Amino acid sequence: MSLPTTLRRWLSLGWLLWGLTAGIAQAQVDAPIPLDGSITSLQISGTLAVRMESDPSIGIGGISKPTSPGFAPHAAEQQFALRDGHTLWVRLRLQRAPDAPADWTLHLPLPYLDYAALYQPKGKGSWDKQLAGDTTAVAQWTHPALYPDFTISLPETGLHEVYLEVRNFKPVMLPLHLSTQTVRDRQLELENLGLGTLMGMLLMLIGGCTIHYLQSRSTADGWYTGYAVLMAVVTTNACGLSGMWLWPTSPLWSNYAHMALPVLGVGGTLLFVRHLSSLDVGYPRLAKTLYACGLAAMPIGLLTAAIERQTADYVNTVYLTAGPILIVVATLLTWRRGYAVSKWLFMAYLPQALAMLVLVAQMWHLIPDWWQSRYLLVLAIAVTVPLLQQALHARIRERREAQERAKALPTQDALTGLLTAPLLQQQVEHALARARHDGEPSAIVLVDVVNFKFLRESYGDAVAEQCLLRAAVKLHRVLRDVDPAGRLDSARFGMVLDGVHDRQALTERMVRLIASGLIPLPGLKPEVTLQFHVACVLLSEVIPHPQTILEELGNVLEGISPRTRRPIRFLEPATTQPASLSSMHGTSGEMPTQPNA
Amino acid sequence: LVIGTLLTLAVLSVIRHYEHKNPFDLKAAWYGLLVAMSVAQVNGVLNAVLWTAWPTWADYANSILPLLTVGTSLLFVRKLYALSTHFHRYDKTLVLIAWGTLGAVVGYVLLGRDVADRIGTAALLAATSVGLLVTVMSWRGGSTIGTWLMLAYVPQCVCLMWLVAEAFDLVTNRWEMRYFMSLSVALSVPTLMYALSRATHDRKEVALRAGQLPTQDALTGLLTAQAFQSHVQDAYQRAIDTREPVALVLVSVINLERIRATMGDTTAEQCMLRAVIKLHRILRDVDPAARIGTERFAMVLEGVTSRQALTERLVKLVASGLVPLQGLEPEVTLQFQAACVLLHDNPVPPERVLEDLSGVLAGISPRTRRPIRFLEPVPTQAAPLSPTLEVA
């Protein structure tokens, strides 16, 4: 066999294969999308018929002419190499079956897309045009929405051709979703519910920060509030909510915001993390880097307006790559150093950083495009909210509580948080007045920790204070939230138990208290127990004088031996003595001591 | 938006329950969830999202969920007010109406829709009125949370009265009222939760402090001496390894014993708490501080490079101590004395650094004019010649 013959055969085979492939591709391009009763929603996949124009577009009139240059096949799941000045045309051939509904929608969940228009024939060679995209004011969109969302009307069965015109300053993947109008309405309801929930959570974060700020008036808390607002704006912008609700008439800003706000968000986060984790204490160089990067967000954000968008996008991408990595490194390092707040920051920002890196990897074409990744970021931000609240709370909890306790000192005891002696005295007087006037049953109880002196002498002040705090906790367990309790002396507590009218019920409660005191306190070696002695008075039995009641109960406590087997004693009513005959003639000036007397 | 806020509140209540183990927080979470569901139901969200396949239930849920919410709300506030304490009869009435409102739901199963609806409306009206009345009583009774509860209930009641007036054709129908009602019900959740948080705050705080006792001091909330020692060791290691600037300071309140002797334990404890607040002012969030003994505090100040910087901070502390403490008669001031060491200049081993600083404090006279002293490094001595000669 001569060489030319072989070559000719190979060439023929090559032509045949090419023809076959081209034929199949063309057949796929021309294959209509079947819409029948069983399909309610689908994402268009496979091969699309597209045409890219780098010159000024010839418009729908030229594109739709039968003589116009043909459309080429392009995989629907791949990016379209768009850039400034390019126009992409997508031809969709929709085959409506008799059982399919007439009203359909086509939506592209890309809030940042520059321009999108859908053309449908409306007879006599004219076209119905629907407009969307962030270079057009949302208020002027045919259907104002979070992202391009068009209606398609297929009044008759059979084949229909619609054209989609798309422009964007950088390559983009087009997730084209076709749905019936009914299904789309339902999707929108769910979407709104999800976004509303997210916004509610962000509002909670802003509200929490504002309350912290109003309480502390600290500049740092003011900045945190500002940061929470910034994050809310960044998130709403990523979802398209800002374009729709905050700046619906400003296409220039809407377009710019999609590039600048994420950068500002990352910059704000860098400064927030640097401050909250006190990075400059252990890692001064890293702190300076974070500070510089955080401040750089402003000029980088402005760069978008000053230079060509493509170049600005590269700079943004680099910034958006470096920012999350720095955040994760900073929180991890400070967590390892032992700062409690950094644990929460790390947990909060790790998902966010990962989502951001996925987005950046898509921008660099390192991984395949996935349009849902933008919503992944939004979800990660939502997860951040409660964790950030916890971080802010943890940062200042101990200090704020000490401050709150110090502020409450006129009414509360410093150690136990119980009422001070004068305030408890007031409560006792109120209880006595209620018992006297309305016959309301109450009990006044005094409790002594009898081994307190021994504990202080043996183990020191710190352990003695621990014991008193634990005693207060045990006391709380036998009290209701509304029952007032106070500290009367170093190791003496007083309580007013409203609604208690018999000894049995009161004794049962006090037995619980005494028993709980006998359980060794955790964390103390050698074992330490609390020995409670209790003196009570039931106001349904006897109503002592308000000024002397605590003293009388104190006397009862003093009379109990340290080794007693009856640590609960009651103030007994004075036994009725026969009146002497002589006093019958005079008038007794004594106050009645019996209820309702 | 409203649903998101309510759900976040419910989640926060669950987190609070996890933290404090107070069953009331769990009830608050359930209450928040129920209100979120009711708001979602009244506005048609649940019908569109959850019960699309159950149209009969969707129809009835519009009437049933508000009844459940209002009934639960009454039981919730009853606990919050602790009505049974002072108003026994009223408490019983409230319980009766609350359970009656919840029980009115059964009417939808047993009776005709019309009759059940009338009973339901009457129950709602009675329950809301009782709720408002009890709030007013609690407010007038001087309850600390009464104002918040009034804020929660008054808008709800006004909206409900309007809706009832609409039903009786006393006022013109306004479709916006449904949204006002939803908003006022939703607003009651954060208000009630705040009221709950205020009512239970003190106890939770004490329980929290007791729970942290192994590592924190009972009175001041600072670290215990044992927990602090590990921070000292870490700081020492960093000062040695990376020459990180770290200062260690021991502060003593030298007149505490006198305060205790003259004014008693509780006043002495007050003074220590106020001393801690003053200490916090010169510390950053991440600087560890501890209580060492009865009247001494120790702290690690990271990033302090020079004696000058440290002295400036401590001067502030000493000066703040001289301001008489609020609310104490006769006037009480706190006399601070401080002993410091810059670990990067003078790396004293962690096992003895606190002891050495205590030595410095012990050497300061109570009447000194220099209350801030530094631990000086041991001066380098010339090595004796004799050992060298011996080796040679």
CSV table of C-alpha atoms in Angstrom, one decimal, chain A residues 186 189-190 193 195-201 203-204 215 224 275-283 337-339 341 385-386 389-390 393 395-399 401-407 409-410 412-418 420 434 440-441 452 456 460-462 465-470 472-473 475-477 479-483 485 487-490 498-499 522-523, chain B residues 1-9 11-12 15 19 22 24 45 47-50 52 79-82 84-88 194 196 199-203 205-214 216-221 224 231 234 238 244-246 257 260 264-266 269-274 276-277 279-287 291 293-294 302-303 327:
chain,number,residue,atom,x,y,z
A,186,ARG,CA,-43.5,28.7,45.8
A,189,GLU,CA,-41.9,32.2,49.1
A,190,LEU,CA,-39.3,29.8,50.5
A,193,LEU,CA,-38.7,33.0,54.2
A,195,LEU,CA,-33.7,35.4,53.6
A,196,GLY,CA,-36.1,37.0,56.2
A,197,THR,CA,-34.9,34.5,58.8
A,198,LEU,CA,-31.3,35.4,58.0
A,199,MET,CA,-32.1,39.1,58.2
A,200,GLY,CA,-33.8,38.6,61.5
A,201,MET,CA,-30.6,36.9,62.8
A,203,LEU,CA,-30.8,42.3,63.2
A,204,MET,CA,-30.4,40.4,66.4
A,215,GLN,CA,-24.6,49.6,78.5
A,224,TYR,CA,-18.5,46.3,66.9
A,275,HIS,CA,-9.0,43.9,68.1
A,276,LEU,CA,-11.2,41.3,69.7
A,277,SER,CA,-8.4,38.7,69.9
A,278,SER,CA,-5.9,41.3,71.2
A,279,LEU,CA,-3.5,40.1,68.6
A,280,ASP,CA,-0.9,42.8,69.3
A,281,VAL,CA,-0.2,41.4,72.7
A,282,GLY,CA,1.4,38.1,71.6
A,283,TYR,CA,1.9,38.6,67.9
A,337,ARG,CA,-2.2,31.0,73.3
A,338,GLY,CA,-5.2,30.5,75.6
A,339,TYR,CA,-7.5,33.4,74.8
A,341,VAL,CA,-12.6,34.6,72.9
A,385,VAL,CA,-24.1,35.3,64.1
A,386,PRO,CA,-24.8,33.3,67.3
A,389,GLN,CA,-22.6,37.0,70.0
A,390,GLN,CA,-21.1,34.4,72.2
A,393,HIS,CA,-20.4,38.0,75.5
A,395,ARG,CA,-15.0,38.7,76.1
A,396,ILE,CA,-16.5,40.9,78.8
A,397,ARG,CA,-18.6,38.6,80.9
A,398,GLU,CA,-16.4,38.4,83.9
A,399,ARG,CA,-15.6,42.1,83.9
A,401,GLU,CA,-20.4,40.9,86.0
A,402,ALA,CA,-18.0,42.3,88.5
A,403,GLN,CA,-19.0,45.8,87.5
A,404,GLU,CA,-22.7,45.0,87.8
A,405,ARG,CA,-22.1,43.5,91.2
A,406,ALA,CA,-20.2,46.6,92.2
A,407,LYS,CA,-23.0,48.8,90.9
A,409,LEU,CA,-23.6,47.1,96.1
A,410,PRO,CA,-26.0,49.5,97.8
A,412,GLN,CA,-26.7,43.5,97.3
A,413,ASP,CA,-24.0,41.7,99.2
A,414,ALA,CA,-20.7,41.7,97.4
A,415,LEU,CA,-20.0,38.0,97.8
A,416,THR,CA,-23.3,36.3,97.7
A,417,GLY,CA,-25.4,38.7,95.6
A,418,LEU,CA,-28.2,38.4,98.3
A,420,THR,CA,-28.1,43.7,102.2
A,434,ARG,CA,-49.1,41.8,105.0
A,440,GLU,CA,-51.1,36.4,104.4
A,441,PRO,CA,-49.1,33.4,105.5
A,452,PHE,CA,-17.8,29.1,109.2
A,456,ARG,CA,-11.9,30.5,108.0
A,460,GLY,CA,-8.1,30.8,105.0
A,461,ASP,CA,-10.3,33.6,103.7
A,462,ALA,CA,-10.5,32.4,100.0
A,465,GLU,CA,-15.6,32.8,100.9
A,466,GLN,CA,-16.1,29.8,98.5
A,467,CYS,CA,-18.1,28.1,101.3
A,468,LEU,CA,-20.3,31.2,101.7
A,469,LEU,CA,-21.0,31.4,98.0
A,470,ARG,CA,-21.9,27.7,97.9
A,472,ALA,CA,-25.9,31.0,99.0
A,473,VAL,CA,-26.4,28.6,96.0
A,475,LEU,CA,-30.1,28.6,99.9
A,476,HIS,CA,-31.4,29.4,96.4
A,477,ARG,CA,-32.5,25.8,95.9
A,479,LEU,CA,-36.2,29.5,97.7
A,480,ARG,CA,-38.5,30.5,94.8
A,481,ASP,CA,-37.4,33.3,92.5
A,482,VAL,CA,-39.6,35.8,94.3
A,483,ASP,CA,-38.6,35.0,97.8
A,485,ALA,CA,-33.1,36.5,100.9
A,487,ARG,CA,-27.0,38.3,104.2
A,488,LEU,CA,-27.2,39.6,107.7
A,489,ASP,CA,-23.7,39.0,109.0
A,490,SER,CA,-20.5,37.1,108.0
A,498,ASP,CA,-44.2,33.8,101.2
A,499,GLY,CA,-47.2,31.5,101.1
A,522,PRO,CA,-16.7,19.9,95.3
A,523,GLY,CA,-13.1,20.8,94.6
B,1,LEU,CA,-37.6,39.0,59.5
B,2,VAL,CA,-39.8,38.6,62.6
B,3,ILE,CA,-39.6,34.8,62.3
B,4,GLY,CA,-35.8,35.0,62.1
B,5,THR,CA,-35.6,37.2,65.2
B,6,LEU,CA,-38.0,34.9,67.1
B,7,LEU,CA,-36.1,31.8,66.1
B,8,THR,CA,-32.8,33.4,67.2
B,9,LEU,CA,-34.3,34.2,70.5
B,11,VAL,CA,-32.0,29.3,70.1
B,12,LEU,CA,-30.4,31.8,72.5
B,15,ILE,CA,-28.1,28.0,74.7
B,19,GLU,CA,-25.3,27.2,80.3
B,22,ASN,CA,-32.6,26.5,84.4
B,24,PHE,CA,-37.5,28.0,82.7
B,45,VAL,CA,-46.3,31.2,55.9
B,47,ASN,CA,-49.8,27.1,55.2
B,48,ALA,CA,-47.6,27.7,52.2
B,49,VAL,CA,-44.6,25.9,53.6
B,50,LEU,CA,-45.4,23.3,56.1
B,52,THR,CA,-49.4,22.2,52.0
B,79,LYS,CA,-44.6,31.9,86.6
B,80,LEU,CA,-42.8,35.1,85.8
B,81,TYR,CA,-44.9,37.1,88.2
B,82,ALA,CA,-45.1,34.4,90.8
B,84,SER,CA,-49.4,32.6,93.7
B,85,THR,CA,-47.3,34.4,96.3
B,86,HIS,CA,-49.6,37.4,96.9
B,87,PHE,CA,-52.7,36.9,94.8
B,88,HIS,CA,-53.9,33.4,95.4
B,194,TYR,CA,-35.6,40.2,78.9
B,196,LEU,CA,-37.1,36.7,82.5
B,199,ALA,CA,-35.7,38.2,87.1
B,200,THR,CA,-33.3,35.3,87.2
B,201,HIS,CA,-30.1,37.1,86.5
B,202,ASP,CA,-28.8,37.3,90.1
B,203,ARG,CA,-29.3,33.6,90.8
B,205,GLU,CA,-24.8,34.7,88.1
B,206,VAL,CA,-24.2,33.3,91.6
B,207,ALA,CA,-24.6,29.7,90.3
B,208,LEU,CA,-22.2,30.5,87.4
B,209,ARG,CA,-19.6,31.8,89.9
B,210,ALA,CA,-20.0,28.7,92.1
B,211,GLY,CA,-19.6,26.5,89.0
B,212,GLN,CA,-16.3,28.2,88.2
B,213,LEU,CA,-14.9,28.0,91.7
B,214,PRO,CA,-12.1,25.5,90.9
B,216,GLN,CA,-11.9,31.4,89.9
B,217,ASP,CA,-12.0,33.2,93.2
B,218,ALA,CA,-15.5,33.3,94.8
B,219,LEU,CA,-15.6,37.0,95.6
B,220,THR,CA,-13.7,38.7,92.8
B,221,GLY,CA,-14.1,36.3,89.9
B,224,THR,CA,-7.2,31.3,91.7
B,231,HIS,CA,-0.1,31.7,83.2
B,234,ASP,CA,3.8,30.4,80.0
B,238,ARG,CA,7.8,33.3,76.3
B,244,GLU,CA,8.5,38.8,74.5
B,245,PRO,CA,8.0,41.8,76.9
B,246,VAL,CA,6.0,40.6,79.9
B,257,GLU,CA,-7.4,44.1,107.6
B,260,ARG,CA,-12.3,44.3,108.2
B,264,GLY,CA,-16.9,44.0,109.3
B,265,ASP,CA,-16.6,41.2,106.8
B,266,THR,CA,-19.2,42.4,104.4
B,269,GLU,CA,-15.7,42.1,100.8
B,270,GLN,CA,-17.3,45.2,99.1
B,271,CYS,CA,-13.9,46.9,99.2
B,272,MET,CA,-12.2,43.9,97.5
B,273,LEU,CA,-14.8,43.9,94.8
B,274,ARG,CA,-14.3,47.6,94.2
B,276,VAL,CA,-11.0,44.5,91.4
B,277,ILE,CA,-12.9,47.0,89.3
B,279,LEU,CA,-7.6,46.6,88.7
B,280,HIS,CA,-9.6,45.9,85.6
B,281,ARG,CA,-9.2,49.4,84.4
B,282,ILE,CA,-5.5,49.0,84.0
B,283,LEU,CA,-5.7,45.5,82.5
B,284,ARG,CA,-6.5,44.5,79.0
B,285,ASP,CA,-9.1,41.8,78.2
B,286,VAL,CA,-6.5,39.1,77.8
B,287,ASP,CA,-4.2,39.9,80.7
B,291,ARG,CA,-6.3,36.8,93.8
B,293,GLY,CA,-4.3,35.3,99.5
B,294,THR,CA,-6.8,37.6,101.2
B,302,GLU,CA,1.8,41.3,78.3
B,303,GLY,CA,3.4,43.8,75.9
B,327,GLY,CA,-21.8,54.5,99.4
